[in-house]
Amino acid sequence: MSGPQDHNYIEVARRDKRAQLESVGQRAYAYRYDRTHSASEAVALYRDEMGDDGPEVRVAGRVVAVRSQGKTMFAHIEDHSGRIQVYARQDAMADRFAVTRLIDLDDFVGVTGRLFRTRTGEVTVKAVDIEMLTKSVKPLPRGKTQATETGEVVTFGGVQDPEFRYRQRYADLAVHPEVRQVFVVRARAIQYIRRFLDDRGYLEVETPILQPLYGGASARPFVTHHNTLDMPLYLRIADELYLKRLIAGGFDRVYEIGHDFRNEGMDRTHNPEFTMLEFYEAYADYTDMMAMMEAMLPGVMQHCLGRSTVDVDGRTIDFTPPWPRLPFVDAIRARAGIDILTATDADMRARLAATAESRDALEDMPGGRLMDELFKTFVEPHLVQPTFVTEHPIAISPLAKVHRSKPGVVERFELFINTREVANAFSELNDPDDQRARFEDQIGQRAAGDDEAQPYDADYVRALEYGMPPTGGLGLGIDRLTMILTGQPSIRDVILFPAMRPEAPSAGGADKA
C-alpha cells in the first residue's frame, strides 16, 4: 500500500484529471447509465462461433485494472456479478479515445462495444465508446492480484488491518469480493428463514425498539430520554415480551427479524447492536422448537452452501439431524464434578476459583450467574457439533415453564454450535402468578448484585392474566449463524458496520489515511 504522501500526490493528479474532463464539457459524475448486461451476463452471452463480431453490450463498473499502450488500452471493470475485460483502440473510438487517458483505477465507467474473445481466451468488450460515470479522487488500498493455474484470482496485500476494514467497510467491500460474498450469504440465509416461517403460517410483525421497560433477556440496556413525555426509554434487549403479548392477543404464530441492543462488553461473539430472529407458536412447547431448528437450519445450509457440513476453525460441523440433547445440570456435574441444584454459592465459587481470572469477581457474582459461569467454563468448549443443552435451573430461566416432570429445572434449551450459543427456546411461562413470583425473584437477584437481572413488567403480567395459550418460543442469533455459515472468526466480520471507538482526529482535521 502507498503511504499518505503518495496518496496526496495521487489525489492531486486525479483531481487534475477530473478538471480536464470538466474543461471539455464531460461530466466526472454522471446521473445515470443505461447498461444492457452485467459483467457475468455479458461473458455468458458470447459464443465462439460469433468470432470478432459478437453482440453489442453496454456494461458498467469500477475499473480494477488498466494499462495503456500508445493507441490501445486494456482494462478490467467489475460490478456485483464479476469482471469483464475492455479493449479500446484509437481508430475505433476516434475522439472518444481521449477519455481513456483520464481513467484511473477505481473510476466507474460505462462501456459500449461488441464482444469478442482475445487470443488469450478472454471474453472482452471491443469498445466504441467509454463514458466516465464517477471519478475516484482517492485510491482504494488495493493489493496485487495474481491468477492461479485454476483461474482463481488471488490478492496479496491490500486491506489487512481489521480495524481499517471494519471502520472503512466501503473500502473493504470494494477491494475484497470475498467479503461481499459473506453478506450475500447472510442475506440468503435471512431470505430462506422468512420463507420457511411464512410457509408454516407465521406472520411477520414489528414490535417497539424504544420501550418504556426492557425485558426478555438478562442484559444491561441502553437508556435514552423522551423529551415530550419526559420519561426514560430503553433500546430493546429482546423482542420476546411484546411478541408473547401478541400471542395473548389472538395471533397463533408470529415472528420478527430485527435489531436488539445490549449495553455490554464487546468480543468475538458480542456486538452491542445485533440481529435476532424470534418466533412464537401457540399450542407448542420447547420440543416443537427443537423440531423447528432441526428442519430450519439444515435447510439454511442447503440453500446457502448446497451441503449439510461446513468447515469452521479447522473443524467440520455437520448439521444432519437429529442432534444430541444434553441436560444443563448433568453436563456441569459430568465436567465440573458439582451438582448445581444442591451446591451452595460458596461451593460453586470454590469450584470456579482455580480457573477464574479474578476471585474478586466471583465474590460479587450471585448464584444464578455462578451456575452460568460454571457452564461456560467447563462445558461450552466441548460443544462443537449442534447440541441442544436442555433443562436449565429455574434461577436462570425466569420466562420458562417449570419442567413437567423434573424438579428444580425448566423446559428450555439452548442450541450450541462450534462452542457458541446460537439459539435459546422455552416452553413459555403463561401462569401469571408464577411469572409475577419469577419477576420478584429477579428483583432480589438485582438487589444481590446482578445488574443484568430482569425488571418487573406489570403490563406483561397483566397480559398473562387475560390468558395466553400454551406457547413455544425461540430466539436465533442471525449474526452467530452467519459466522458459522461463512467461517468467519468474529461477529464484526458478519456485521456491515460494527460498533467502533471514535477515530482519533488526524492533523488538521482531515482524513490522511
XYZ file of C-alpha atoms in Angstrom:
513
model
C 0.000 0.000 0.000
C 1.118 3.526 -0.668
C 1.867 5.875 2.184
C -0.037 9.082 2.970
C 2.350 11.288 0.968
C 1.935 9.055 -2.094
C -1.828 9.247 -1.677
C -1.703 13.027 -1.556
C 0.272 13.091 -4.788
C -2.090 10.623 -6.448
C -5.149 12.503 -5.285
C -3.799 15.754 -6.721
C -3.217 14.021 -10.063
C -6.701 12.512 -10.061
C -8.360 15.809 -9.274
C -6.398 17.327 -12.164
C -7.837 14.675 -14.489
C -11.296 15.470 -13.180
C -10.704 19.114 -14.042
C -9.582 18.114 -17.563
C -12.797 16.163 -18.068
C -14.902 19.095 -16.944
C -12.900 21.552 -19.081
C -14.007 19.765 -22.257
C -17.624 19.564 -21.144
C -17.631 15.971 -19.874
C -19.199 15.179 -16.529
C -16.959 13.490 -13.973
C -20.075 12.294 -12.111
C -22.828 11.022 -14.382
C -26.511 10.965 -13.482
C -27.310 7.526 -14.875
C -26.207 4.943 -17.394
C -28.286 2.536 -19.480
C -26.464 -0.764 -19.212
C -27.818 -3.803 -21.010
C -25.926 -6.546 -19.185
C -23.974 -7.192 -16.005
C -20.386 -8.359 -16.429
C -21.257 -12.021 -15.917
C -24.268 -11.801 -18.226
C -22.118 -10.301 -20.977
C -19.478 -13.015 -20.627
C -22.172 -15.728 -20.742
C -23.739 -14.126 -23.835
C -20.734 -14.758 -26.055
C -20.329 -17.929 -28.180
C -17.135 -18.858 -30.002
C -18.932 -19.139 -33.355
C -19.593 -15.387 -33.116
C -15.908 -14.667 -33.768
C -14.924 -10.995 -33.595
C -18.450 -9.794 -34.235
C -20.327 -10.725 -31.088
C -23.433 -8.924 -29.822
C -23.218 -5.300 -28.737
C -23.437 -4.711 -25.000
C -23.394 -1.779 -22.620
C -21.664 -2.677 -19.368
C -20.622 -0.575 -16.398
C -18.484 -0.984 -13.304
C -15.439 0.014 -11.310
C -12.044 -0.081 -13.042
C -9.940 -2.688 -11.231
C -7.073 -2.945 -13.728
C -5.920 -0.691 -16.550
C -2.923 -0.480 -18.872
C -2.388 1.785 -21.870
C -0.070 1.093 -24.777
C 0.045 4.019 -27.161
C -3.098 3.837 -29.237
C -4.659 0.950 -27.301
C -5.915 0.325 -23.773
C -6.859 -2.802 -21.859
C -8.870 -2.616 -18.650
C -10.986 -4.769 -16.396
C -14.186 -3.431 -14.911
C -16.028 -5.067 -12.008
C -19.650 -4.978 -10.939
C -21.683 -7.023 -8.437
C -21.559 -10.097 -10.673
C -17.849 -10.220 -11.557
C -15.341 -8.804 -14.020
C -15.114 -8.301 -17.741
C -12.210 -7.094 -19.888
C -12.413 -3.969 -22.054
C -10.282 -3.340 -25.143
C -10.115 0.165 -26.624
C -8.379 1.328 -29.825
C -7.955 4.878 -31.021
C -9.031 4.086 -34.591
C -12.280 2.520 -33.345
C -13.150 5.286 -30.898
C -11.823 8.360 -32.697
C -12.158 11.463 -30.481
C -13.774 9.415 -27.696
C -10.443 7.631 -27.145
C -9.163 10.695 -25.298
C -11.197 9.766 -22.248
C -9.060 6.642 -21.762
C -6.099 8.874 -20.858
C -8.088 10.233 -17.926
C -9.145 6.858 -16.490
C -7.623 5.686 -13.216
C -8.036 2.620 -11.075
C -11.276 2.759 -9.069
C -13.129 5.033 -11.521
C -16.596 3.909 -12.585
C -17.038 3.792 -16.350
C -19.665 2.707 -18.847
C -18.527 0.843 -21.961
C -20.347 0.236 -25.233
C -18.998 -2.285 -27.727
C -19.165 -5.738 -29.273
C -17.997 -8.919 -27.600
C -15.101 -10.991 -28.898
C -12.570 -13.426 -27.492
C -8.909 -12.396 -27.305
C -6.010 -14.655 -28.295
C -5.534 -15.410 -24.593
C -9.103 -16.740 -24.457
C -10.821 -13.960 -22.504
C -14.247 -12.658 -23.477
C -13.773 -8.923 -23.992
C -15.747 -5.817 -24.950
C -14.265 -4.061 -28.017
C -15.141 -0.519 -27.036
C -16.654 2.015 -29.423
C -17.469 4.358 -26.548
C -16.326 4.768 -22.946
C -18.124 7.164 -20.618
C -16.810 8.378 -17.284
C -19.500 7.743 -14.667
C -17.658 8.534 -11.424
C -14.143 9.860 -10.983
C -12.375 8.340 -7.979
C -10.198 11.003 -6.353
C -8.912 8.735 -3.574
C -7.220 5.421 -4.437
C -8.527 2.282 -2.793
C -5.937 0.294 -0.795
C -5.618 -2.475 -3.343
C -3.177 -5.353 -3.156
C -1.561 -7.119 -6.068
C -3.572 -9.799 -7.844
C -2.303 -12.945 -9.483
C -4.197 -15.639 -11.366
C -3.535 -19.236 -10.323
C -3.396 -22.223 -12.687
C -7.066 -22.906 -11.965
C -8.023 -19.369 -12.948
C -8.685 -18.189 -9.413
C -7.607 -14.601 -8.766
C -5.587 -14.307 -5.542
C -4.920 -10.935 -3.902
C -1.754 -10.193 -1.951
C -1.588 -7.237 0.410
C -4.482 -4.819 0.260
C -6.654 -4.134 3.289
C -5.314 -6.389 6.033
C -5.771 -4.325 9.200
C -9.072 -5.456 10.791
C -9.808 -2.062 12.333
C -9.383 -0.347 8.967
C -11.656 -2.947 7.343
C -14.435 -2.558 9.923
C -14.184 1.235 10.078
C -13.985 1.785 6.314
C -16.192 -1.136 5.306
C -16.913 0.518 1.960
C -13.214 0.213 1.062
C -13.078 -3.348 2.376
C -16.064 -4.345 0.242
C -14.723 -2.560 -2.824
C -11.416 -4.442 -2.889
C -12.477 -7.815 -1.421
C -15.179 -9.649 -3.408
C -14.990 -12.483 -0.864
C -16.125 -10.066 1.857
C -19.097 -9.051 -0.265
C -19.935 -12.749 -0.574
C -20.178 -13.089 3.216
C -23.034 -10.588 3.212
C -24.667 -12.231 0.202
C -24.747 -15.488 2.208
C -26.160 -13.616 5.205
C -28.958 -12.135 3.075
C -29.749 -15.514 1.504
C -29.971 -17.130 4.950
C -32.485 -14.490 6.099
C -34.478 -14.906 2.875
C -34.701 -18.647 3.471
C -35.708 -18.232 7.120
C -38.505 -15.825 6.159
C -39.813 -18.224 3.530
C -39.533 -21.165 5.955
C -41.681 -19.402 8.559
C -44.104 -17.845 6.061
C -44.758 -21.284 4.547
C -45.674 -22.581 8.028
C -48.276 -19.922 8.645
C -46.202 -17.498 10.733
C -46.973 -13.791 10.487
C -44.058 -11.351 10.363
C -44.646 -8.430 12.744
C -42.824 -5.403 14.111
C -42.570 -4.564 17.795
C -41.185 -1.434 19.528
C -37.447 -0.821 19.575
C -37.846 2.067 22.024
C -39.547 0.602 25.088
C -40.699 2.083 28.401
C -39.408 -1.062 30.144
C -36.850 -3.520 28.813
C -37.036 -7.292 29.297
C -36.903 -10.723 27.704
C -33.220 -11.342 28.436
C -30.552 -10.887 31.076
C -28.629 -7.835 29.923
C -27.965 -4.161 30.617
C -29.901 -1.788 28.346
C -29.081 1.420 26.527
C -31.074 4.301 28.039
C -32.354 7.441 26.358
C -34.853 10.166 27.243
C -38.046 11.205 25.505
C -38.330 14.964 25.835
C -42.057 15.367 25.200
C -43.117 12.597 27.562
C -40.296 13.485 29.960
C -39.522 9.826 30.617
C -36.676 7.372 30.117
C -36.876 4.891 27.250
C -34.776 1.809 26.604
C -33.499 0.278 23.396
C -34.911 -3.230 23.438
C -32.684 -6.071 24.581
C -35.084 -8.685 23.174
C -38.371 -8.877 21.238
C -39.809 -11.596 23.470
C -42.307 -9.928 25.790
C -44.026 -7.943 23.038
C -44.272 -10.960 20.748
C -45.861 -13.010 23.539
C -48.336 -10.185 24.126
C -49.413 -10.806 20.513
C -49.964 -14.499 21.237
C -52.141 -13.455 24.188
C -53.955 -11.124 21.784
C -55.001 -13.926 19.436
C -52.221 -14.426 16.897
C -51.209 -18.096 16.760
C -47.796 -17.790 15.083
C -45.648 -14.654 14.901
C -42.032 -13.806 14.181
C -39.745 -10.813 13.950
C -36.257 -10.376 12.488
C -34.817 -7.199 13.930
C -32.092 -5.454 15.840
C -31.613 -5.779 19.579
C -29.249 -3.691 21.701
C -27.326 -4.668 24.828
C -25.024 -2.372 26.739
C -22.379 -4.989 27.373
C -18.797 -5.889 26.538
C -17.546 -6.459 23.009
C -15.656 -9.549 21.908
C -15.558 -12.098 19.079
C -19.204 -13.055 19.625
C -20.730 -9.860 21.054
C -21.594 -6.546 19.424
C -23.858 -4.013 21.200
C -26.201 -3.978 18.184
C -27.093 -7.362 16.715
C -29.801 -9.136 14.716
C -32.179 -11.697 16.204
C -34.937 -13.876 14.865
C -37.642 -14.576 17.435
C -40.730 -16.661 16.732
C -43.597 -17.894 18.904
C -46.212 -20.564 18.268
C -49.383 -21.146 20.269
C -50.145 -24.689 21.447
C -46.493 -25.725 21.026
C -43.690 -26.383 23.521
C -39.909 -26.444 23.565
C -39.733 -29.875 21.923
C -41.593 -28.412 18.926
C -38.992 -25.659 18.818
C -36.254 -28.316 18.645
C -38.021 -29.872 15.667
C -38.213 -26.447 14.024
C -34.458 -25.955 14.419
C -33.660 -29.418 13.066
C -35.740 -28.570 9.983
C -34.799 -24.911 9.510
C -31.023 -24.882 9.916
C -30.207 -27.839 7.629
C -32.435 -26.090 5.082
C -30.446 -22.870 5.509
C -27.240 -24.853 4.939
C -28.532 -26.417 1.727
C -29.930 -23.116 0.458
C -26.758 -21.116 1.141
C -23.989 -23.689 0.708
C -25.568 -26.646 -1.065
C -24.423 -29.117 1.610
C -25.034 -30.141 5.215
C -21.496 -29.568 6.520
C -19.233 -26.551 6.917
C -15.593 -26.236 7.984
C -15.068 -23.709 10.778
C -11.862 -23.174 12.782
C -10.393 -26.368 11.377
C -13.444 -28.417 12.423
C -16.181 -29.910 10.253
C -19.640 -29.064 11.591
C -22.356 -31.479 10.460
C -25.929 -30.169 10.574
C -27.540 -33.520 9.806
C -30.298 -34.152 12.417
C -31.149 -35.464 14.932
C -28.906 -33.508 17.300
C -27.926 -34.620 20.816
C -29.891 -33.471 23.900
C -27.622 -32.616 26.854
C -29.210 -31.632 30.206
C -27.592 -28.490 31.629
C -27.259 -29.810 35.202
C -25.922 -33.209 34.099
C -23.347 -31.576 31.814
C -21.906 -29.476 34.652
C -21.927 -32.458 37.002
C -20.001 -34.540 34.437
C -17.452 -31.863 33.547
C -17.040 -29.944 36.816
C -17.988 -32.588 39.379
C -20.581 -30.452 41.135
C -24.385 -30.641 41.380
C -25.556 -27.066 40.984
C -29.079 -27.867 42.220
C -27.762 -28.755 45.688
C -24.478 -26.807 45.819
C -24.214 -23.566 47.776
C -22.872 -20.353 46.269
C -19.666 -20.974 48.269
C -19.332 -24.446 46.704
C -19.683 -23.024 43.202
C -17.233 -20.196 43.887
C -14.700 -22.698 45.217
C -15.017 -24.847 42.086
C -14.551 -21.836 39.838
C -11.730 -20.277 41.842
C -8.998 -22.376 40.240
C -9.935 -21.217 36.752
C -11.315 -17.731 37.349
C -9.331 -14.723 36.203
C -10.400 -12.757 39.264
C -11.515 -14.171 42.616
C -12.886 -10.733 43.474
C -15.307 -11.037 40.546
C -16.536 -14.374 41.919
C -17.265 -12.852 45.303
C -19.659 -10.373 43.715
C -21.343 -12.989 41.496
C -24.816 -14.207 42.610
C -25.931 -17.838 42.440
C -27.556 -17.765 39.009
C -24.526 -16.152 37.447
C -22.271 -18.735 39.144
C -24.263 -21.547 37.522
C -23.913 -19.885 34.144
C -20.192 -19.330 34.685
C -19.649 -22.998 35.570
C -21.337 -23.983 32.325
C -19.305 -21.518 30.255
C -16.046 -22.637 31.852
C -16.417 -26.401 31.885
C -18.987 -27.350 29.246
C -19.168 -24.798 26.403
C -15.663 -25.509 24.993
C -16.743 -29.102 24.232
C -19.946 -28.294 22.316
C -18.680 -28.336 18.731
C -21.412 -30.216 16.849
C -25.015 -28.925 17.013
C -26.244 -29.780 20.505
C -29.417 -28.949 22.420
C -28.498 -28.070 26.011
C -31.726 -28.616 27.951
C -33.445 -28.239 31.309
C -31.817 -25.203 32.881
C -32.234 -24.261 36.556
C -35.246 -22.116 37.411
C -32.972 -19.391 38.833
C -31.532 -18.535 35.410
C -34.753 -19.011 33.394
C -37.379 -16.514 34.607
C -39.578 -16.743 31.496
C -39.777 -20.541 31.010
C -42.297 -23.045 32.396
C -41.225 -25.345 35.198
C -40.379 -28.789 33.830
C -43.466 -31.006 33.880
C -41.607 -33.961 35.473
C -38.189 -32.827 36.776
C -37.959 -30.622 39.882
C -35.727 -27.559 40.004
C -35.427 -27.067 36.237
C -37.458 -25.585 33.379
C -38.448 -26.608 29.879
C -35.783 -24.759 27.975
C -32.961 -25.399 25.559
C -30.017 -23.507 24.169
C -28.604 -24.629 20.830
C -24.805 -24.649 20.744
C -22.765 -24.909 17.554
C -18.975 -24.587 17.401
C -18.874 -23.846 21.168
C -21.228 -20.844 20.838
C -24.845 -20.374 21.808
C -26.847 -19.817 18.637
C -30.458 -20.180 19.817
C -32.499 -20.144 23.042
C -36.019 -21.555 23.430
C -38.668 -22.207 26.076
C -41.972 -23.755 26.802
C -43.168 -20.255 27.600
C -44.353 -19.457 31.110
C -48.034 -18.490 30.916
C -49.112 -18.702 34.584
C -49.374 -15.018 35.655
C -48.855 -15.749 39.352
C -45.759 -17.852 38.664
C -44.455 -15.133 36.334
C -45.055 -12.485 38.985
C -43.065 -14.544 41.509
C -40.231 -15.026 38.995
C -40.034 -11.272 38.382
C -39.948 -10.698 42.124
C -37.087 -13.184 42.401
C -35.269 -11.225 39.669
C -35.677 -8.091 41.776
C -34.000 -9.964 44.630
C -31.161 -11.052 42.352
C -30.669 -7.446 41.261
C -30.547 -6.349 44.907
C -27.896 -9.033 45.481
C -25.697 -7.501 42.778
C -26.865 -8.948 39.451
C -27.248 -5.828 37.291
C -28.450 -7.969 34.372
C -31.466 -9.347 36.237
C -34.802 -8.530 34.584
C -37.111 -5.758 35.880
C -40.674 -6.338 36.961
C -43.028 -5.885 33.990
C -46.527 -5.377 35.405
C -48.131 -4.880 31.978
C -46.758 -8.204 30.749
C -48.143 -9.946 33.842
C -51.492 -8.297 33.106
C -51.399 -9.721 29.572
C -50.864 -13.194 31.047
C -53.771 -12.618 33.421
C -56.061 -12.188 30.412
C -54.730 -15.567 29.255
C -52.000 -16.764 26.886
C -52.322 -20.259 25.395
C -49.534 -22.831 25.819
C -46.720 -21.461 23.673
C -43.307 -22.442 22.394
C -40.858 -19.680 21.555
C -37.332 -19.354 20.233
C -34.658 -16.727 19.568
C -31.936 -17.333 16.960
C -28.850 -15.144 16.574
C -28.544 -14.256 12.890
C -25.001 -12.901 13.284
C -23.648 -16.014 15.002
C -25.379 -18.246 12.464
C -23.724 -16.261 9.663
C -20.331 -16.660 11.351
C -20.764 -20.421 11.116
C -22.108 -20.413 7.548
C -19.196 -18.292 6.290
C -16.415 -19.485 8.594
C -15.759 -16.024 9.994
C -13.834 -15.719 13.293
C -15.519 -12.575 14.645
C -19.029 -11.163 14.781
C -17.563 -7.966 13.321
C -16.846 -9.896 10.119
C -20.562 -10.528 9.556
C -21.925 -7.094 10.549
C -21.521 -4.497 7.823
C -20.846 -1.616 10.194
C -19.879 -2.943 13.648
C -19.542 -0.695 16.684
C -16.144 1.051 16.832
C -14.414 3.572 19.041
C -14.282 7.074 17.528
C -11.372 7.702 15.196
C -8.505 9.730 16.579
C -8.509 13.098 14.764
C -5.678 13.487 12.265
C -3.531 16.593 11.921
C -5.548 19.455 10.511
C -8.778 17.509 10.984
C -8.645 15.866 7.546
C -8.520 12.144 6.777
C -4.957 11.328 5.751
C -5.352 7.529 5.668
